[in-house]
Amino acid sequence: IVYTYGKDNEGKNFTTVMEFILLGFSDLPNLQGFLFGIFSIIYLNILIGNGLLIVITKIDSTLQTPMYFFLGQFSFLEICYTSVTLPRMLVDLYSQKRTISLVACAVQTCFLYILGGAECLLLTVMAYDRYVAICKPLYYLVIMNHKVCIQLVMASWMTGVPFLIEETYQIFSLNFCGPNKINHIFCDAPPLFQLACGETYKIEVSVHVIALLFGIIPFLLILTSYVKIITTILKLPSTSGRSKAFSTCSSHLIVVALFYGSACIVYLQPKSTQSAGSGKLLALFYTTVTPMFNPLIYSLRNKDVIAALRKLLPK
């Protein structure tokens, strides 16, 4: 059932969309098999790479520190975040059906926002961890004890849940009565607004406010942490000490730049300047490319992680 028909309280006829069509990459009909293969390899790499980081941060005794505890949690979050969109995309590429029910679309959107918000907050927690380690090294193990680490991770996961569930409810309380083709690779607010009947301005403003709260505020906190970190590092008398301090922060900074750069462009740029093609590419970047490169960024730039991998994997 694609549409339901009926009368509202005033006796007027109405039509409600019950099923959407995710167009995805349907404009590239000759590349469907190729894209399925590419995204299958990417998803497999994400699962294996982030899975290995989770395993080594759990079993290697040299990595039992707050920094690697947060890294393991972040890798788990990346797997969950990617699994909201990529498996569905693979099914669509393989089956060519591309249909998704209204309820399934709402569930996908809700989990995408909850996990995206958790990722922003966890990146902030990781920046705070580096700030304490470099700016207050004598108090590091006291401040970042195991109980505090767990509380910070739980806060990252749970803080945005009520707000983002409410946000999803508002989006899907709109009346979708016309076209049911979503020109995107997954269900998301910007392409859904284009299909809604009636006024969407208030809800669009609400979406941008939530994006500011869970995007810009954590980013500013990360920026503040790194201003203080860099100021402290530059005061270190030893060149080797400065180099080591910078190397422990560089991986996190690269991930922050990749994730925030693409996500902010999608959700904060004016609708008039957005195009469907660029929106799909940027969405792929922060939902797929960043999680794929996360294990490489942290392993190739971290001697402790490389040493742990060598112990775990046969030569």
Short mmCIF file of C-alpha atoms in Angstrom, two decimals:
data_model
loop_
_atom_site.label_atom_id
_atom_site.label_comp_id
_atom_site.label_asym_id
_atom_site.label_seq_id
_atom_site.Cartn_x
_atom_site.Cartn_y
_atom_site.Cartn_z
CA ILE A 1 0.00 0.00 0.00
CA VAL A 2 1.64 3.21 -1.18
CA TYR A 3 -1.14 5.65 -0.27
CA THR A 4 -4.10 5.71 2.13
CA TYR A 5 -7.13 7.83 1.44
CA GLY A 6 -9.74 9.29 3.75
CA LYS A 7 -11.44 12.40 5.11
CA ASP A 8 -10.18 14.68 7.83
CA ASN A 9 -12.28 16.15 10.67
CA GLU A 10 -13.61 18.85 8.37
CA GLY A 11 -14.76 16.33 5.79
CA LYS A 12 -12.02 17.15 3.28
CA ASN A 13 -10.35 14.39 1.28
CA PHE A 14 -6.72 13.63 2.10
CA THR A 15 -4.00 11.29 0.87
CA THR A 16 -1.16 9.97 3.02
CA VAL A 17 2.00 8.30 1.72
CA MET A 18 2.61 4.96 3.44
CA GLU A 19 5.67 3.92 1.45
CA PHE A 20 8.65 5.77 0.01
CA ILE A 21 11.04 4.96 -2.81
CA LEU A 22 14.72 5.66 -2.03
CA LEU A 23 16.15 6.65 -5.40
CA GLY A 24 19.75 6.30 -4.20
CA PHE A 25 21.94 5.67 -7.24
CA SER A 26 19.10 4.75 -9.61
CA ASP A 27 20.40 7.44 -11.99
CA LEU A 28 23.41 5.15 -12.60
CA PRO A 29 21.67 1.98 -13.88
CA ASN A 30 24.80 0.52 -15.49
CA LEU A 31 26.81 0.76 -12.27
CA GLN A 32 24.45 -0.99 -9.83
CA GLY A 33 26.54 -4.19 -9.64
CA PHE A 34 29.79 -2.27 -9.39
CA LEU A 35 28.43 -0.03 -6.60
CA PHE A 36 27.10 -3.08 -4.72
CA GLY A 37 30.58 -4.62 -4.82
CA ILE A 38 32.31 -1.40 -3.73
CA PHE A 39 29.94 -0.72 -0.82
CA SER A 40 30.08 -4.38 0.26
CA ILE A 41 33.88 -4.13 0.51
CA ILE A 42 33.62 -0.81 2.35
CA TYR A 43 31.12 -2.22 4.87
CA LEU A 44 33.27 -5.30 5.41
CA ASN A 45 36.32 -3.08 6.00
CA ILE A 46 34.36 -0.99 8.51
CA LEU A 47 33.26 -4.08 10.43
CA ILE A 48 36.72 -5.69 10.45
CA GLY A 49 38.75 -2.52 11.07
CA ASN A 50 36.61 -1.11 13.87
CA GLY A 51 36.05 -4.61 15.26
CA LEU A 52 39.81 -5.11 15.56
CA LEU A 53 40.16 -1.80 17.42
CA ILE A 54 37.44 -2.89 19.86
CA VAL A 55 39.16 -6.26 20.43
CA ILE A 56 42.67 -4.92 21.00
CA THR A 57 41.50 -2.16 23.35
CA LYS A 58 39.77 -4.86 25.41
CA ILE A 59 42.45 -7.56 25.54
CA ASP A 60 45.79 -5.73 25.34
CA SER A 61 47.05 -4.72 28.78
CA THR A 62 49.07 -1.76 27.41
CA LEU A 63 45.87 -0.20 26.03
CA GLN A 64 43.89 -0.24 29.29
CA THR A 65 43.80 3.55 29.55
CA PRO A 66 40.94 6.07 29.24
CA MET A 67 42.08 7.16 25.76
CA TYR A 68 41.83 3.65 24.33
CA PHE A 69 38.64 2.94 26.27
CA PHE A 70 37.02 5.87 24.45
CA LEU A 71 38.55 4.72 21.16
CA GLY A 72 36.94 1.29 21.58
CA GLN A 73 33.59 2.89 22.35
CA PHE A 74 33.95 5.17 19.34
CA SER A 75 34.72 2.21 17.06
CA PHE A 76 31.60 0.40 18.33
CA LEU A 77 29.56 3.54 17.68
CA GLU A 78 30.97 3.76 14.14
CA ILE A 79 29.83 0.18 13.41
CA CYS A 80 26.33 0.93 14.72
CA TYR A 81 26.13 4.25 12.86
CA THR A 82 27.16 2.71 9.54
CA SER A 83 24.83 -0.27 10.01
CA VAL A 84 21.83 2.05 10.04
CA THR A 85 22.34 3.01 6.38
CA LEU A 86 24.76 0.72 4.52
CA PRO A 87 22.94 -2.66 4.76
CA ARG A 88 19.74 -1.02 3.50
CA MET A 89 21.67 0.60 0.66
CA LEU A 90 23.20 -2.76 -0.29
CA VAL A 91 19.77 -4.44 -0.33
CA ASP A 92 18.42 -1.68 -2.59
CA LEU A 93 21.36 -1.99 -4.98
CA TYR A 94 20.99 -5.78 -5.13
CA SER A 95 17.21 -6.08 -5.36
CA GLN A 96 16.47 -2.84 -7.25
CA LYS A 97 13.19 -2.54 -5.29
CA ARG A 98 14.21 0.58 -3.32
CA THR A 99 10.92 0.75 -1.39
CA ILE A 100 10.80 1.56 2.33
CA SER A 101 7.72 1.87 4.52
CA LEU A 102 6.90 5.08 6.37
CA VAL A 103 7.58 3.38 9.72
CA ALA A 104 10.91 1.89 8.57
CA CYS A 105 11.92 5.30 7.21
CA ALA A 106 11.10 6.93 10.57
CA VAL A 107 13.05 4.26 12.48
CA GLN A 108 16.09 4.69 10.21
CA THR A 109 15.98 8.48 10.60
CA CYS A 110 15.63 8.24 14.38
CA PHE A 111 18.60 5.88 14.83
CA LEU A 112 20.68 7.91 12.38
CA TYR A 113 20.14 11.06 14.45
CA ILE A 114 20.59 9.38 17.85
CA LEU A 115 23.87 7.73 16.80
CA GLY A 116 25.06 10.87 14.99
CA GLY A 117 24.40 12.95 18.10
CA ALA A 118 26.19 10.37 20.25
CA GLU A 119 29.18 10.53 17.89
CA CYS A 120 29.40 14.32 18.22
CA LEU A 121 29.30 14.07 22.01
CA LEU A 122 31.78 11.19 22.19
CA LEU A 123 34.24 13.12 20.01
CA THR A 124 33.90 15.95 22.55
CA VAL A 125 34.59 13.54 25.42
CA MET A 126 37.71 12.28 23.60
CA ALA A 127 38.92 15.87 23.20
CA TYR A 128 38.35 16.48 26.93
CA ASP A 129 40.33 13.33 27.71
CA ARG A 130 43.29 14.65 25.67
CA TYR A 131 42.95 18.05 27.40
CA VAL A 132 43.20 16.47 30.87
CA ALA A 133 46.08 14.19 29.80
CA ILE A 134 48.19 17.03 28.40
CA CYS A 135 47.16 20.05 30.47
CA LYS A 136 46.68 18.28 33.84
CA PRO A 137 48.88 15.16 33.61
CA LEU A 138 49.42 14.80 37.39
CA TYR A 139 45.65 14.58 37.98
CA TYR A 140 44.82 12.54 34.86
CA LEU A 141 44.17 9.17 36.48
CA VAL A 142 42.24 10.81 39.32
CA ILE A 143 40.00 12.88 37.05
CA MET A 144 39.57 10.25 34.33
CA ASN A 145 38.96 7.26 36.57
CA HIS A 146 37.00 4.26 35.29
CA LYS A 147 33.70 5.37 36.82
CA VAL A 148 33.96 8.83 35.23
CA CYS A 149 34.83 7.28 31.84
CA ILE A 150 31.73 5.08 31.93
CA GLN A 151 29.56 8.02 32.98
CA LEU A 152 30.89 10.15 30.12
CA VAL A 153 30.23 7.39 27.58
CA MET A 154 26.69 6.83 28.92
CA ALA A 155 26.03 10.57 28.80
CA SER A 156 27.23 10.64 25.17
CA TRP A 157 24.83 7.84 24.24
CA MET A 158 21.78 9.00 26.20
CA THR A 159 21.81 12.83 26.23
CA GLY A 160 20.35 13.32 22.77
CA VAL A 161 17.82 10.46 22.83
CA PRO A 162 14.70 12.39 24.02
CA PHE A 163 15.45 15.41 21.83
CA LEU A 164 16.13 13.39 18.70
CA ILE A 165 13.13 11.09 19.15
CA GLU A 166 10.97 14.21 19.45
CA GLU A 167 12.66 15.68 16.37
CA THR A 168 11.94 12.53 14.36
CA TYR A 169 8.32 12.57 15.53
CA GLN A 170 7.93 16.16 14.33
CA ILE A 171 9.38 15.34 10.90
CA PHE A 172 7.09 12.34 10.38
CA SER A 173 4.04 14.15 11.73
CA LEU A 174 4.11 16.13 8.49
CA ASN A 175 1.58 15.16 5.85
CA PHE A 176 3.24 13.39 2.92
CA CYS A 177 0.50 13.43 0.31
CA GLY A 178 2.25 13.88 -3.00
CA PRO A 179 5.31 12.27 -4.62
CA ASN A 180 6.89 9.46 -2.61
CA LYS A 181 10.35 9.36 -4.22
CA ILE A 182 13.18 10.36 -1.84
CA ASN A 183 16.13 11.55 -3.90
CA HIS A 184 18.71 10.39 -1.38
CA ILE A 185 20.56 7.26 -0.24
CA PHE A 186 18.70 7.01 3.10
CA CYS A 187 15.82 8.67 4.93
CA ASP A 188 16.83 12.12 6.12
CA ALA A 189 15.13 15.41 6.94
CA PRO A 190 16.22 17.63 3.97
CA PRO A 191 14.89 15.34 1.17
CA LEU A 192 11.78 14.49 3.24
CA PHE A 193 10.88 18.17 3.58
CA GLN A 194 10.77 18.40 -0.20
CA LEU A 195 7.99 15.76 -0.24
CA ALA A 196 5.88 17.21 2.58
CA CYS A 197 2.58 18.93 1.87
CA GLY A 198 1.91 22.19 3.64
CA GLU A 199 4.13 24.42 5.73
CA THR A 200 7.45 22.94 6.91
CA TYR A 201 9.27 26.11 7.99
CA LYS A 202 8.87 25.66 11.77
CA ILE A 203 10.03 22.06 11.72
CA GLU A 204 12.96 22.92 9.43
CA VAL A 205 14.02 25.61 11.92
CA SER A 206 13.70 23.04 14.72
CA VAL A 207 15.93 20.59 12.82
CA HIS A 208 18.56 23.32 12.32
CA VAL A 209 18.41 24.23 16.03
CA ILE A 210 18.97 20.60 17.04
CA ALA A 211 21.82 20.38 14.51
CA LEU A 212 23.37 23.45 16.14
CA LEU A 213 22.98 22.01 19.64
CA PHE A 214 24.48 18.61 18.81
CA GLY A 215 26.88 19.82 16.13
CA ILE A 216 28.21 23.30 16.72
CA ILE A 217 28.27 23.29 20.55
CA PRO A 218 30.33 20.06 20.77
CA PHE A 219 32.56 21.38 17.99
CA LEU A 220 33.18 24.60 19.94
CA LEU A 221 34.00 22.57 23.05
CA ILE A 222 36.45 20.47 21.01
CA LEU A 223 37.97 23.65 19.59
CA THR A 224 38.33 25.16 23.07
CA SER A 225 40.00 21.99 24.34
CA TYR A 226 42.52 22.01 21.51
CA VAL A 227 43.32 25.70 21.89
CA LYS A 228 44.31 24.96 25.49
CA ILE A 229 46.11 21.76 24.46
CA ILE A 230 48.16 23.51 21.76
CA THR A 231 48.98 26.37 24.13
CA THR A 232 50.26 23.87 26.70
CA ILE A 233 52.22 21.85 24.12
CA LEU A 234 54.00 24.93 22.80
CA LYS A 235 55.23 25.65 26.33
CA LEU A 236 56.94 22.25 26.62
CA PRO A 237 60.73 22.60 26.69
CA SER A 238 61.43 19.32 24.91
CA THR A 239 61.00 18.97 21.14
CA SER A 240 60.37 15.24 21.51
CA GLY A 241 57.75 15.96 24.17
CA ARG A 242 55.95 18.38 21.87
CA SER A 243 56.09 15.87 19.01
CA LYS A 244 54.67 13.06 21.16
CA ALA A 245 51.89 15.27 22.50
CA PHE A 246 50.91 16.40 18.99
CA SER A 247 50.92 12.81 17.69
CA THR A 248 48.44 11.67 20.37
CA CYS A 249 46.01 14.40 19.28
CA SER A 250 46.44 14.37 15.50
CA SER A 251 44.38 11.22 14.86
CA HIS A 252 41.42 12.59 16.79
CA LEU A 253 41.67 15.94 15.01
CA ILE A 254 41.62 14.27 11.57
CA VAL A 255 38.47 12.26 12.46
CA VAL A 256 36.79 15.41 13.83
CA ALA A 257 37.62 17.35 10.66
CA LEU A 258 36.29 14.59 8.36
CA PHE A 259 33.06 14.02 10.30
CA TYR A 260 32.17 17.60 11.15
CA GLY A 261 33.24 19.05 7.82
CA SER A 262 30.83 16.95 5.75
CA ALA A 263 27.96 16.77 8.29
CA CYS A 264 27.87 20.53 8.90
CA ILE A 265 27.75 21.26 5.16
CA VAL A 266 24.73 18.95 4.78
CA TYR A 267 22.67 20.18 7.73
CA LEU A 268 23.66 23.83 8.07
CA GLN A 269 23.92 25.10 4.48
CA PRO A 270 20.88 26.94 3.04
CA LYS A 271 18.44 24.67 1.22
CA SER A 272 18.65 26.82 -1.91
CA THR A 273 22.34 25.96 -2.37
CA GLN A 274 21.94 22.21 -1.93
CA SER A 275 21.89 19.78 -4.84
CA ALA A 276 20.81 16.13 -4.68
CA GLY A 277 24.14 14.89 -6.05
CA SER A 278 26.33 16.82 -3.63
CA GLY A 279 24.01 15.87 -0.74
CA LYS A 280 24.44 12.16 -1.54
CA LEU A 281 28.22 12.44 -1.77
CA LEU A 282 28.53 14.35 1.51
CA ALA A 283 26.14 11.94 3.24
CA LEU A 284 28.28 9.04 2.03
CA PHE A 285 31.33 10.81 3.39
CA TYR A 286 30.19 11.17 7.00
CA THR A 287 28.23 7.89 7.17
CA THR A 288 30.64 5.64 5.27
CA VAL A 289 34.04 7.10 4.42
CA THR A 290 34.87 8.44 7.91
CA PRO A 291 34.00 5.13 9.69
CA MET A 292 36.10 3.27 7.09
CA PHE A 293 39.16 5.46 7.63
CA ASN A 294 38.81 5.65 11.43
CA PRO A 295 40.78 2.41 12.11
CA LEU A 296 43.47 3.38 9.58
CA ILE A 297 43.85 6.86 11.05
CA TYR A 298 44.20 5.57 14.61
CA SER A 299 46.38 2.56 13.80
CA LEU A 300 48.81 4.05 11.29
CA ARG A 301 49.47 7.08 13.49
CA ASN A 302 49.70 5.24 16.82
CA LYS A 303 52.65 3.03 17.79
CA ASP A 304 50.78 1.42 20.70
CA VAL A 305 47.93 0.31 18.44
CA ILE A 306 50.38 -1.01 15.81
CA ALA A 307 52.24 -2.99 18.50
CA ALA A 308 48.95 -4.44 19.83
CA LEU A 309 47.89 -5.44 16.30
CA ARG A 310 51.21 -7.18 15.71
CA LYS A 311 50.72 -9.22 18.87
CA LEU A 312 47.14 -10.10 17.92
CA LEU A 313 47.57 -10.87 14.21
CA PRO A 314 49.97 -13.47 12.82
CA LYS A 315 52.78 -12.08 10.66
#
